[in-house]
Coordinates of C-alpha atoms and ligand atoms in Angstrom, one line a residue:
X488 CA 63.6 -159.3 85.8
X489 CA 67.3 -159.8 85.6
X490 CA 70.0 -158.7 88.5
X491 CA 71.2 -156.2 85.6
X492 CA 68.1 -154.5 85.0
X493 CA 67.0 -154.4 88.8
X494 CA 70.4 -152.7 89.5
X495 CA 69.6 -150.4 86.6
X496 CA 66.3 -149.3 88.3
X497 CA 67.6 -149.2 91.7
X498 CA 70.4 -146.9 90.6
X499 CA 68.1 -144.8 88.3
X500 CA 65.6 -144.3 90.9
X501 CA 68.0 -143.8 93.7
X502 CA 69.9 -141.1 91.6
X503 CA 66.2 -139.3 91.2
X504 CA 65.8 -139.5 94.7
X505 CA 62.9 -142.0 94.6
X506 CA 61.0 -138.8 93.8
X507 CA 57.7 -139.6 92.1
X508 CA 57.7 -136.2 90.5
X509 CA 61.1 -137.2 88.6
X510 CA 59.1 -140.2 87.0
X511 CA 59.8 -138.8 83.6
X512 CA 63.7 -138.8 84.0
X513 CA 63.3 -142.2 85.7
X514 CA 61.4 -144.0 82.9
X515 CA 63.4 -142.1 80.0
X516 CA 66.7 -143.3 81.7
X517 CA 65.5 -147.0 82.0
X518 CA 64.1 -146.9 78.5
X519 CA 67.2 -145.7 76.9
X520 CA 69.5 -148.1 78.8
X521 CA 67.2 -151.3 78.9
X522 CA 65.2 -150.7 75.6
X523 CA 61.9 -151.2 77.3
X524 CA 60.0 -150.7 80.4
X525 CA 57.9 -153.9 80.8
X526 CA 55.5 -154.9 83.6
X527 CA 58.0 -156.2 86.1
X528 CA 60.1 -153.0 86.0
X529 CA 56.9 -151.0 86.1
X530 CA 56.2 -152.9 89.2
X531 CA 59.4 -152.1 90.7
X532 CA 59.6 -148.3 89.8
X533 CA 56.2 -148.0 91.0
X534 CA 57.3 -149.6 94.5
X535 CA 60.7 -147.5 94.6
X536 CA 58.9 -144.2 94.0
X537 CA 55.8 -145.0 96.1
X538 CA 52.9 -144.8 93.6
X539 CA 50.4 -147.1 92.4
X540 CA 51.6 -149.4 89.5
X541 CA 48.9 -147.6 87.4
X542 CA 50.6 -144.3 87.5
X543 CA 54.0 -145.6 86.1
X544 CA 52.2 -147.9 83.3
X545 CA 50.2 -144.5 82.3
X546 CA 53.0 -142.6 81.7
X547 CA 55.0 -145.5 80.1
X548 CA 52.1 -145.9 77.8
X549 CA 51.4 -142.3 76.7
X550 CA 54.8 -141.1 75.6
X551 CA 55.9 -142.3 72.1
X552 CA 59.6 -142.7 73.1
X553 CA 58.6 -145.1 76.0
X554 CA 57.6 -148.7 75.4
X555 CA 56.6 -151.9 77.3
X556 CA 57.9 -153.8 74.1
X557 CA 61.6 -154.4 73.4
X558 CA 63.0 -151.9 70.9
X559 CA 66.3 -152.2 69.2
X560 CA 69.6 -150.7 70.5
X561 CA 69.1 -148.3 67.7
X562 CA 65.8 -146.5 66.9
X563 CA 65.1 -144.9 63.6
X564 CA 62.5 -142.4 63.9
X565 CA 61.5 -141.0 60.4
X566 CA 59.4 -137.6 60.5
X567 CA 56.3 -138.2 58.3
X568 CA 54.7 -134.9 58.6
X569 CA 53.1 -133.1 55.6
X570 CA 56.3 -131.0 54.6
X571 CA 58.6 -134.1 55.0
X572 CA 56.2 -135.9 52.5
X573 CA 56.3 -133.2 50.4
X574 CA 60.1 -133.7 50.2
X575 CA 60.2 -137.3 49.4
X576 CA 59.7 -138.8 52.9
X577 CA 57.5 -141.8 51.6
X578 CA 60.6 -142.7 49.1
X579 CA 62.8 -142.5 52.0
X580 CA 60.4 -144.8 54.2
X581 CA 60.7 -147.2 51.4
X582 CA 64.5 -147.1 51.1
X583 CA 64.9 -147.4 55.0
X584 CA 62.4 -150.5 54.9
X585 CA 64.1 -152.4 52.2
X586 CA 67.7 -151.8 53.3
X587 CA 66.8 -153.0 56.9
X588 CA 64.1 -156.0 55.4
X589 CA 61.7 -154.6 57.9
X590 CA 58.3 -152.5 58.1
X591 CA 57.6 -149.6 60.3
X592 CA 57.2 -150.7 63.7
X593 CA 59.2 -153.6 63.3
X594 CA 62.6 -154.5 64.8
X595 CA 65.3 -156.4 62.6
X596 CA 65.5 -160.1 63.8
X597 CA 68.8 -159.5 65.5
X598 CA 67.1 -157.2 67.6
X599 CA 69.5 -154.3 66.8
X600 CA 67.4 -151.7 64.7
X601 CA 63.8 -150.5 65.1
X602 CA 62.0 -148.5 62.7
X603 CA 59.2 -146.0 63.3
X604 CA 57.4 -143.2 62.1
X605 CA 57.1 -139.7 64.3
X606 CA 55.0 -137.0 63.4
X607 CA 57.3 -134.1 63.8
X608 CA 61.1 -133.4 64.8
X609 CA 61.3 -130.0 64.4
X610 CA 63.3 -130.0 61.2
X611 CA 60.8 -129.0 58.4
X612 CA 63.3 -126.4 57.0
X613 CA 65.9 -129.4 56.2
X614 CA 63.2 -132.2 55.3
X615 CA 63.1 -135.0 54.9
X616 CA 64.8 -135.8 58.3
X617 CA 65.0 -138.5 61.0
X618 CA 66.1 -139.0 64.4
X619 CA 68.4 -142.0 65.1
X620 CA 68.3 -142.6 68.7
X621 CA 69.0 -138.6 69.7
X622 CA 71.1 -137.9 66.7
X623 CA 69.3 -135.8 63.8
X624 CA 69.8 -136.7 60.0
X625 CA 68.6 -134.2 57.6
X626 CA 68.1 -133.9 54.0
X627 CA 67.8 -137.5 53.4
X628 CA 68.1 -139.0 50.1
X629 CA 67.8 -142.5 49.2
X630 CA 71.5 -142.6 48.6
X631 CA 71.8 -141.3 52.3
X632 CA 69.8 -143.7 53.6
X633 CA 71.8 -146.7 52.2
X634 CA 74.9 -145.1 53.9
X635 CA 73.1 -144.7 56.9
X636 CA 72.0 -148.3 57.2
X637 CA 75.4 -149.7 55.7
X638 CA 77.0 -147.5 58.6
X639 CA 74.9 -148.5 61.4
X640 CA 75.0 -152.3 60.6
X641 CA 79.1 -151.7 60.6
X642 CA 79.2 -149.3 63.7
X643 CA 76.1 -149.9 65.7
X644 CA 76.7 -146.2 66.7
X645 CA 74.8 -143.2 64.8
X646 CA 77.2 -140.7 66.2
X647 CA 79.8 -141.8 64.0
X648 CA 77.4 -141.3 61.0
X649 CA 77.5 -137.5 61.6
X650 CA 80.2 -136.4 59.1
X651 CA 79.5 -132.7 58.5
X652 CA 78.7 -130.4 60.9
X653 CA 75.9 -127.5 60.8
X654 CA 76.6 -123.7 61.4
X655 CA 77.0 -122.0 64.6
X656 CA 76.2 -123.8 68.0
X657 CA 75.3 -127.1 65.8
X658 CA 79.1 -127.5 65.3
X659 CA 79.6 -127.1 69.2
X660 CA 81.7 -129.9 70.5
X661 CA 78.6 -130.9 73.0
X662 CA 76.1 -130.8 70.1
X663 CA 78.1 -132.0 66.9
X664 CA 74.9 -132.1 64.7
X665 CA 74.3 -131.7 61.2
X666 CA 71.4 -129.6 61.6
X667 CA 71.4 -125.8 60.1
X668 CA 70.1 -122.8 61.7
X669 CA 68.7 -121.2 58.3
X670 CA 68.4 -118.1 59.8
X671 CA 67.3 -115.8 56.8
X672 CA 66.1 -112.6 58.4
X673 CA 67.1 -110.8 61.5
X674 CA 65.1 -107.6 63.2
X675 CA 65.4 -105.4 66.3
X676 CA 64.5 -107.7 69.1
X677 CA 65.4 -111.4 69.1
X678 CA 68.6 -111.1 66.8
X679 CA 69.5 -107.6 67.8
X680 CA 72.8 -107.1 69.2
X681 CA 72.6 -107.4 72.9
X682 CA 75.3 -107.2 75.7
X683 CA 74.7 -110.3 77.9
X684 CA 73.0 -109.7 81.4
X685 CA 72.4 -106.1 80.6
X686 CA 68.6 -106.8 81.0
X687 CA 69.1 -108.8 84.4
X688 CA 71.3 -105.9 85.6
X689 CA 68.6 -103.2 84.7
X690 CA 65.9 -105.6 86.2
X691 CA 67.6 -106.1 89.6
X692 CA 68.1 -102.4 89.9
X693 CA 64.4 -102.0 90.0
X694 CA 61.8 -103.4 92.3
X695 CA 60.0 -106.7 91.2
X696 CA 57.1 -104.7 90.8
X697 CA 58.4 -102.0 88.6
X698 CA 59.9 -105.0 86.1
X699 CA 56.4 -106.3 85.8
X700 CA 55.0 -102.9 84.9
X701 CA 57.9 -102.3 82.5
X702 CA 56.5 -105.6 80.8
X703 CA 52.9 -104.7 81.1
X704 CA 53.8 -101.4 79.5
X705 CA 55.8 -103.1 76.6
X706 CA 52.6 -104.8 75.9
X707 CA 54.5 -108.0 75.5
X708 CA 52.3 -110.8 74.6
X709 CA 53.4 -114.6 74.9
X710 CA 54.9 -115.8 71.9
X711 CA 53.5 -119.3 72.2
X712 CA 50.3 -118.6 70.2
X713 CA 47.7 -117.6 72.6
X714 CA 48.9 -114.1 72.9
X715 CA 48.1 -113.6 76.8
X716 CA 49.9 -110.5 78.0
X717 CA 53.4 -111.6 79.6
X718 CA 53.3 -108.8 82.2
X719 CA 49.6 -109.7 83.5
X720 CA 50.6 -113.4 83.9
X721 CA 53.6 -112.5 86.0
X722 CA 51.5 -110.1 88.0
X723 CA 49.0 -112.8 88.6
X724 CA 51.8 -115.4 89.5
X725 CA 53.3 -112.7 92.1
X726 CA 50.1 -111.8 93.6
X727 CA 48.9 -115.6 94.0
X728 CA 49.2 -117.1 97.5
X729 CA 51.9 -119.7 97.4
X730 CA 55.0 -121.1 99.7
X731 CA 56.8 -121.2 96.3
X732 CA 56.6 -119.8 92.9
X733 CA 57.8 -121.2 89.6
X734 CA 59.0 -120.0 86.4
X735 CA 58.5 -122.6 83.6
X736 CA 59.9 -122.3 80.0
X737 CA 57.9 -124.0 77.2
X738 CA 60.5 -125.6 75.1
X739 CA 58.2 -127.9 73.4
X740 CA 57.3 -126.4 70.1
X741 CA 56.0 -129.8 68.4
X742 CA 53.4 -128.3 65.7
X743 CA 54.5 -129.7 62.6
X744 CA 55.8 -126.7 60.6
X745 CA 57.6 -125.1 63.9
X746 CA 61.2 -125.0 64.4
X747 CA 62.1 -121.4 65.4
X748 CA 62.6 -122.3 69.1
X749 CA 65.0 -125.0 68.1
X750 CA 67.2 -122.1 66.6
X751 CA 66.8 -120.1 70.1
X752 CA 67.9 -123.0 72.1
X753 CA 70.9 -123.4 69.8
X754 CA 72.1 -120.2 69.3
X755 CA 70.7 -117.9 72.2
X756 CA 70.3 -120.3 75.0
X757 CA 72.0 -117.6 77.5
X758 CA 69.4 -115.1 76.6
X759 CA 66.6 -117.6 77.5
X760 CA 68.1 -118.4 80.8
X761 CA 68.5 -114.6 81.4
X762 CA 64.7 -113.9 80.7
X763 CA 63.7 -116.9 82.8
X764 CA 65.9 -115.2 85.7
X765 CA 64.4 -111.8 85.4
X766 CA 60.9 -113.5 85.4
X767 CA 62.1 -115.3 88.6
X768 CA 63.1 -111.9 90.2
X769 CA 59.8 -110.6 89.1
X770 CA 57.4 -113.0 90.4
X771 CA 59.4 -114.0 93.5
X772 CA 60.3 -117.6 92.1
X773 CA 63.4 -119.3 93.1
X774 CA 63.1 -122.1 90.6
X775 CA 62.9 -122.3 86.9
X776 CA 62.2 -125.3 84.8
X777 CA 62.6 -125.5 81.3
X778 CA 60.7 -128.3 79.5
X779 CA 62.7 -129.4 76.3
X780 CA 61.2 -131.4 73.8
X781 CA 62.5 -135.2 73.9
X782 CA 63.3 -134.5 70.0
X783 CA 65.8 -131.7 71.1
X784 CA 67.5 -134.2 73.4
X785 CA 70.7 -133.5 71.2
X786 CA 70.8 -130.0 72.7
X787 CA 70.6 -131.1 76.3
X788 CA 74.3 -131.6 77.1
X789 CA 75.1 -128.2 75.5
X790 CA 72.1 -126.4 77.4
X791 CA 73.3 -127.9 80.6
X792 CA 77.0 -126.4 80.0
X793 CA 75.6 -123.2 79.6
X794 CA 73.5 -123.5 82.7
X795 CA 77.0 -124.4 84.2
X796 CA 78.7 -121.4 82.8
X797 CA 75.9 -118.8 84.3
X798 CA 76.5 -120.7 87.6
X799 CA 80.3 -120.1 87.7
X800 CA 79.5 -116.4 86.8
X801 CA 77.3 -116.0 89.7
X802 CA 74.3 -115.8 87.5
X803 CA 72.3 -118.6 88.7
X804 CA 72.6 -120.0 92.1
X805 CA 72.6 -118.0 95.5
X806 CA 72.9 -114.2 95.8
X807 CA 72.6 -113.6 91.8
X808 CA 74.7 -110.2 91.1
X809 CA 75.5 -109.8 94.9
X810 CA 71.8 -109.3 95.6
X811 CA 69.5 -111.2 98.1
X812 CA 67.9 -113.2 95.3
X813 CA 68.3 -117.0 94.5
X814 CA 67.4 -118.7 91.3
X815 CA 68.3 -122.2 89.8
X816 CA 67.1 -123.6 86.5
X817 CA 66.6 -127.2 85.8
X818 CA 65.9 -128.9 82.4
X819 CA 63.3 -131.5 82.1
X820 CA 63.3 -133.6 78.8
X821 CA 59.9 -134.6 77.4
X822 CA 59.5 -138.0 75.7
X823 CA 57.5 -137.6 72.6
X824 CA 54.2 -135.9 73.0
X825 CA 52.7 -133.0 71.0
X826 CA 50.1 -132.6 73.7
X827 CA 52.8 -131.4 76.2
X828 CA 52.9 -128.1 74.4
X829 CA 49.7 -127.0 76.0
X830 CA 50.7 -125.5 79.3
X831 CA 48.7 -127.8 81.6
X832 CA 49.6 -131.0 79.9
X833 CA 53.3 -129.6 80.0
X834 CA 52.9 -129.1 84.0
X835 CA 51.5 -132.6 84.0
X836 CA 54.7 -133.9 82.2
X837 CA 56.9 -131.9 84.8
X838 CA 55.1 -133.5 87.7
X839 CA 56.0 -137.1 86.0
X840 CA 52.6 -137.6 85.0
X841 CA 50.9 -138.7 81.7
X842 CA 50.5 -135.2 79.5
X843 CA 47.0 -134.9 80.5
X844 CA 45.8 -131.3 80.5
X845 CA 44.2 -129.9 83.5
X846 CA 40.9 -128.2 84.1
X847 CA 40.8 -124.7 84.1
X848 CA 40.3 -122.7 86.3
X849 CA 42.5 -122.8 88.5
X850 CA 45.1 -121.4 85.9
X851 CA 48.7 -122.2 86.7
X852 CA 49.5 -118.6 87.7
X853 CA 47.2 -119.8 90.7
X854 CA 47.8 -123.4 90.9
X855 CA 50.5 -124.8 88.7
X856 CA 53.7 -127.1 89.1
X857 CA 52.9 -129.2 92.4
X858 CA 50.1 -127.0 93.1
X859 CA 52.5 -123.8 93.3
X860 CA 51.7 -120.5 91.4
X861 CA 53.6 -120.8 88.2
X862 CA 54.3 -118.6 85.2
X863 CA 54.6 -120.7 81.6
X864 CA 55.9 -118.7 78.9
X865 CA 57.6 -119.9 75.8
X866 CA 61.3 -119.7 74.9
X867 CA 60.9 -116.6 72.4
X868 CA 59.0 -114.6 75.1
X869 CA 61.9 -114.8 77.5
X870 CA 64.2 -113.6 74.8
X871 CA 62.0 -110.9 73.9
X872 CA 61.7 -109.7 77.6
X873 CA 65.5 -108.7 77.5
X874 CA 65.0 -106.0 74.9
X875 CA 62.1 -104.6 77.0
X876 CA 64.3 -104.2 79.8
X877 CA 67.3 -103.1 77.8
X878 CA 65.7 -100.5 75.4
X879 CA 62.9 -99.7 77.7
X880 CA 59.0 -100.5 77.4
X881 CA 58.5 -97.4 75.3
X882 CA 60.5 -98.4 72.8
X883 CA 59.4 -101.9 72.6
X884 CA 55.8 -100.9 72.1
X885 CA 56.5 -98.6 69.5
X886 CA 57.6 -101.6 67.4
X887 CA 55.4 -103.7 65.4
X888 CA 51.3 -103.0 65.0
X889 CA 48.9 -101.6 67.2
X890 CA 47.9 -104.4 69.6
X891 CA 50.9 -106.3 68.7
X892 CA 54.3 -105.0 69.9
X893 CA 57.6 -106.3 69.1
X894 CA 58.7 -108.6 66.4
X895 CA 57.8 -112.2 65.5
X896 CA 59.8 -115.2 64.9
X897 CA 58.4 -117.2 61.9
X898 CA 59.4 -120.8 61.1
X899 CA 58.7 -121.0 57.3
X900 CA 58.5 -124.2 55.4
X901 CA 57.0 -125.9 52.4
X902 CA 57.2 -124.7 48.8
X903 CA 59.5 -121.8 48.9
X904 CA 63.1 -121.7 48.0
X905 CA 64.4 -120.2 51.3
X906 CA 63.0 -122.4 54.2
X907 CA 64.2 -121.2 57.5
X908 CA 63.6 -118.7 60.5
X909 CA 62.6 -115.2 59.8
X910 CA 62.3 -112.3 62.2
X911 CA 59.8 -109.5 61.2
X912 CA 58.1 -106.8 63.1
X913 CA 54.4 -107.4 63.9
X914 CA 52.1 -106.4 60.7
X915 CA 54.3 -107.6 58.3
X916 CA 51.8 -108.9 55.4
X917 CA 52.0 -112.6 53.9
X918 CA 52.5 -111.3 50.8
X919 CA 55.9 -109.8 51.9
X920 CA 56.8 -113.1 53.6
X921 CA 56.0 -115.3 50.6
X922 CA 58.1 -112.7 48.3
X923 CA 61.2 -112.9 50.6
X924 CA 61.1 -116.5 51.3
X925 CA 60.7 -117.3 47.3
X926 CA 57.4 -119.1 47.5
X927 CA 56.8 -121.1 44.5
X928 CA 53.3 -120.2 43.1
X929 CA 51.5 -120.6 46.1
X930 CA 47.6 -121.1 46.4
X931 CA 47.6 -121.6 50.4
X932 CA 49.2 -120.8 53.6
X933 CA 48.6 -122.3 56.8
X934 CA 49.2 -119.9 59.5
X935 CA 50.1 -121.1 62.9
X936 CA 50.5 -125.0 62.2
X937 CA 48.0 -127.4 61.7
X938 CA 45.8 -125.9 64.4
X939 CA 46.0 -122.4 62.9
X940 CA 44.4 -121.2 59.6
X941 CA 44.6 -122.2 56.1
X942 CA 44.1 -118.9 54.1
X943 CA 44.1 -118.7 50.2
X944 CA 45.3 -116.1 47.9
X945 CA 42.6 -113.6 48.5
X946 CA 44.1 -113.3 51.9
X947 CA 47.7 -113.0 51.3
X948 CA 47.6 -109.2 51.8
X949 CA 46.7 -109.9 55.5
X950 CA 49.1 -109.1 58.3
X951 CA 50.8 -111.5 60.9
X952 CA 49.5 -110.1 64.4
X953 CA 47.3 -111.0 67.1
X954 CA 44.2 -109.3 65.8
X955 CA 44.4 -110.5 62.3
X956 CA 46.5 -113.6 61.3
X957 CA 47.6 -115.0 64.7
X958 CA 50.4 -117.2 65.0
X959 CA 52.8 -119.0 67.3
X960 CA 55.1 -118.8 64.5
X961 CA 54.8 -121.5 61.8
X962 CA 53.8 -120.7 58.2
X963 CA 53.7 -123.6 55.9
X964 CA 53.6 -122.5 52.1
X965 CA 51.6 -125.0 49.6
X966 CA 52.0 -124.3 46.0
X967 CA 49.4 -124.9 43.1
X968 CA 50.5 -128.3 42.2
X969 CA 49.3 -129.4 46.0
X970 CA 46.0 -130.9 46.8
X971 CA 44.5 -129.1 49.6
X972 CA 42.3 -132.0 50.9
X973 CA 45.6 -134.3 51.0
X974 CA 47.0 -131.5 53.4
X975 CA 44.0 -131.4 55.4
X976 CA 44.0 -135.1 55.7
X977 CA 47.5 -135.3 57.0
X978 CA 46.9 -132.7 59.6
X979 CA 43.5 -134.5 60.9
X980 CA 45.6 -137.9 60.7
X981 CA 48.3 -135.9 62.9
X982 CA 45.6 -134.8 65.6
X983 CA 44.2 -138.2 65.6
X984 CA 47.3 -139.5 67.0
X985 CA 48.1 -136.7 69.2
X986 CA 44.8 -136.2 71.3
X987 CA 45.3 -137.2 74.8
X988 CA 42.1 -139.0 74.5
X989 CA 40.4 -137.7 77.7
X990 CA 37.2 -136.2 76.3
X991 CA 35.1 -137.9 73.6
X992 CA 34.4 -135.2 71.4
X993 CA 38.2 -134.8 70.7
X994 CA 38.9 -138.3 70.8
X995 CA 36.2 -139.6 68.5
X996 CA 35.5 -136.3 66.4
X997 CA 38.7 -136.3 64.8
X998 CA 38.8 -139.7 63.6
X999 CA 35.3 -138.9 61.9
X1000 CA 36.7 -135.6 60.6
X1001 CA 39.6 -137.3 59.1
X1002 CA 37.6 -140.2 57.7
X1003 CA 35.0 -137.6 56.0
X1004 CA 37.8 -135.8 54.5
X1005 CA 39.2 -139.0 53.3
X1006 CA 35.9 -140.2 51.6
X1007 CA 35.7 -136.8 49.7
X1008 CA 39.1 -137.1 48.8
X1009 CA 38.5 -140.3 47.1
X1010 CA 35.6 -138.9 45.3
X1011 CA 33.2 -140.7 47.4
X1012 CA 31.5 -137.3 48.9
X1013 CA 28.0 -136.6 49.2
X1014 CA 26.3 -133.2 49.4
X1015 CA 25.5 -133.4 52.9
X1016 CA 29.0 -134.0 53.9
X1017 CA 30.5 -130.7 54.0
X1018 CA 27.5 -129.4 56.2
X1019 CA 28.3 -132.4 58.5
X1020 CA 32.0 -131.6 58.6
X1021 CA 31.3 -128.0 59.8
X1022 CA 28.6 -129.0 62.4
X1023 CA 31.0 -131.7 63.8
X1024 CA 34.1 -129.2 63.6
X1025 CA 32.5 -126.7 65.6
X1026 CA 30.9 -129.2 68.1
X1027 CA 34.4 -130.5 68.9
X1028 CA 35.7 -126.9 69.4
X1029 CA 32.9 -126.3 72.1
X1030 CA 32.9 -129.5 73.8
X1031 CA 36.5 -130.1 74.4
X1032 CA 38.4 -129.5 77.6
X1033 CA 41.7 -127.8 76.3
X1034 CA 43.1 -126.0 73.8
X1035 CA 43.8 -128.6 71.3
X1036 CA 40.6 -129.9 70.8
X1037 CA 39.3 -126.2 70.6
X1038 CA 41.6 -125.4 67.9
X1039 CA 42.4 -128.9 66.0
X1040 CA 39.3 -129.0 63.8
X1041 CA 40.6 -125.6 62.2
X1042 CA 42.3 -127.2 59.4
X1043 CA 38.8 -128.5 58.1
X1044 CA 37.0 -125.4 59.1
X1045 CA 39.2 -122.9 57.7
X1046 CA 39.8 -125.0 54.4
X1047 CA 35.9 -125.2 54.3
X1048 CA 36.1 -121.5 54.4
X1049 CA 38.9 -120.7 51.9
X1050 CA 38.8 -123.6 49.3
X1051 CA 35.0 -124.6 49.6
X1052 CA 35.2 -125.1 45.7
X1053 CA 38.0 -127.7 46.1
X1054 CA 35.4 -129.8 48.4
X1055 CA 32.5 -129.0 46.0
X1056 CA 34.4 -130.2 42.9
X1057 CA 34.9 -133.7 44.6
X1058 CA 31.5 -134.2 45.7
X1059 CA 29.2 -136.1 43.6
X1060 CA 25.6 -135.6 43.1
X1061 CA 23.8 -139.0 43.6
X1062 CA 20.4 -140.1 42.3
X1063 CA 20.3 -143.4 44.3
X1064 CA 20.2 -144.2 47.8
X1065 CA 23.4 -146.2 48.1
X1066 CA 25.9 -145.0 50.3
X1067 CA 29.3 -145.2 48.4
X1068 CA 31.6 -144.8 51.2
X1069 CA 30.6 -148.0 52.9
X1070 CA 33.3 -150.5 52.4
X1071 CA 31.9 -154.2 53.9
X1072 CA 35.5 -155.5 54.2
X1073 CA 37.0 -152.4 56.0
X1074 CA 34.0 -152.3 58.4
X1075 CA 34.8 -156.0 59.3
X1076 CA 38.4 -155.8 59.4
X1077 CA 38.8 -154.9 63.0
X1078 CA 36.4 -157.6 64.0
X1079 CA 38.2 -160.2 62.0
X1080 CA 41.6 -159.2 63.7
X1081 CA 40.2 -159.6 67.3
X1082 CA 38.4 -162.8 66.1
X1083 CA 41.5 -164.1 64.4
X1084 CA 39.3 -165.4 61.4
X1085 CA 37.8 -164.1 58.2
X1086 CA 34.3 -163.3 58.0
X1087 CA 32.0 -166.0 56.4
X1088 CA 30.8 -163.2 54.1
X1089 CA 34.4 -163.4 52.1
X1090 CA 34.3 -167.2 52.4
X1091 CA 30.8 -167.8 50.8
Ligands
SF4_1194 FE1 42.8 -134.2 75.6 FE2 41.8 -133.4 73.4 FE3 40.3 -133.3 75.5 FE4 42.4 -131.6 75.2 S1 40.4 -131.7 74.1 S2 42.0 -132.9 77.1 S3 43.8 -133.3 74.2 S4 40.7 -135.2 74.6

């Protein structure tokens, strides 16, 4: 290691107090400034924060934004999720490749630019899109790519290439991004008029237990997807034994098709922080942590400034609103791992570990961050709390539908004329949403992102609520020209990449599901394959350790239920005993690569 790198490691570790819990910050900083975290740097970091080398190495190898291998000063990450592909991402990929003279996963010979794919950057409403370092580039075309590459070669600074700014706070001096909010519909909770901090003032005029009861009476359920009652979560945390309590905000929406939290973080950060503060008061916490996905790092400085503003107004820190209540919020950036949206994986990441989910029980409300009782709610849940306090639990409980009170923010994208963020009262039908978003001849809607449910026309009369079509917020529309199996294959490919690999059914099962769907897609399916897909999907669901594996077979299982005729149409009825899917060349490819020679089968 050269002296400069040694000094960087020393400076970085010292600035984070040589604290092993701040390992994410340390490795992110070193990666950013050094372009990689090689073996000797891993050794040095491990020694400085007093952990075994393997702990640092396991973090570096886990997150897609970190690398032991040297990357370019500029890293282009082109989003390749299904919606970006529907909007021409493959053509964009070819143009980047051609203009740079390199393939994906490669760096230009001068070491300047690395080109990569990434599965979701939260921009499905303005796809195709790419992250270049931390800058977001949206609505890409081949011409724009040529301009960007020429600009990068000339300036070596992606910031200088952001010529037009988006709306609202996207144009704020600390954001300066070309992203648009695309807020298409506003309703009574999230985007309602609200006088800042009235919810907090009302909460602090009540006892903590009264605040929790108010949230329970409102029947507010977590907006992240699982829908656990927020008030109960708060009650459990308050009641749990612990020297400290924590409030954690999950700002790691990473499901392809989801982008609504991006808009809340951009336009309503003060409400998120206020909601977290109310939660802190209710459960007896003095610390709040917001886990911001690495893809939204372009909002980091802006969010920090909003926190600073609250501190200067006495709304964070000691003796908030003159009362004996102290609360602080810290932002933790992620580094590109979808699984960290799962609450226990998110806690692992906050603790400076790989984003591995933890066994449950114990649940985070009893044993969360650093073992302290912690509530984990998502961005939208904290914003919703304000209206519960301001307008009252009864008012809130009356909104929406039975069992699902309030409103839901939806990220709507795909084959529609008006992709964007829509706020609806719970109970709205898919039909209404399709009409208002300008859906173009829809044949399928994926409710709740890839791990959700794929529904067909017959189910479009169904309503969005926890008891029927539950969703964390993503609705992706597919028109009649789309091949459903291609969509399912893309989703399974995503899950193969994103499984943390801890348990075999999830690690191996998704590869099998993807490959069998691929086999059918190519017209090589056999009659028994459909039963096998169903059996395998169910087995993965019951045998997986965390919510990821318990839901990720859904694209296959729900599309089999709703679009069985599409699968059946591709199945061949065979009269011989041959196995049409077996490809000897493909089967031998890995062995040939490892042995670094061709099989004699080919040479003969
Ligand atoms: Fe990891 Fe998948 Fe197992 Fe969850 S189900 S712990 S993501 S391998």
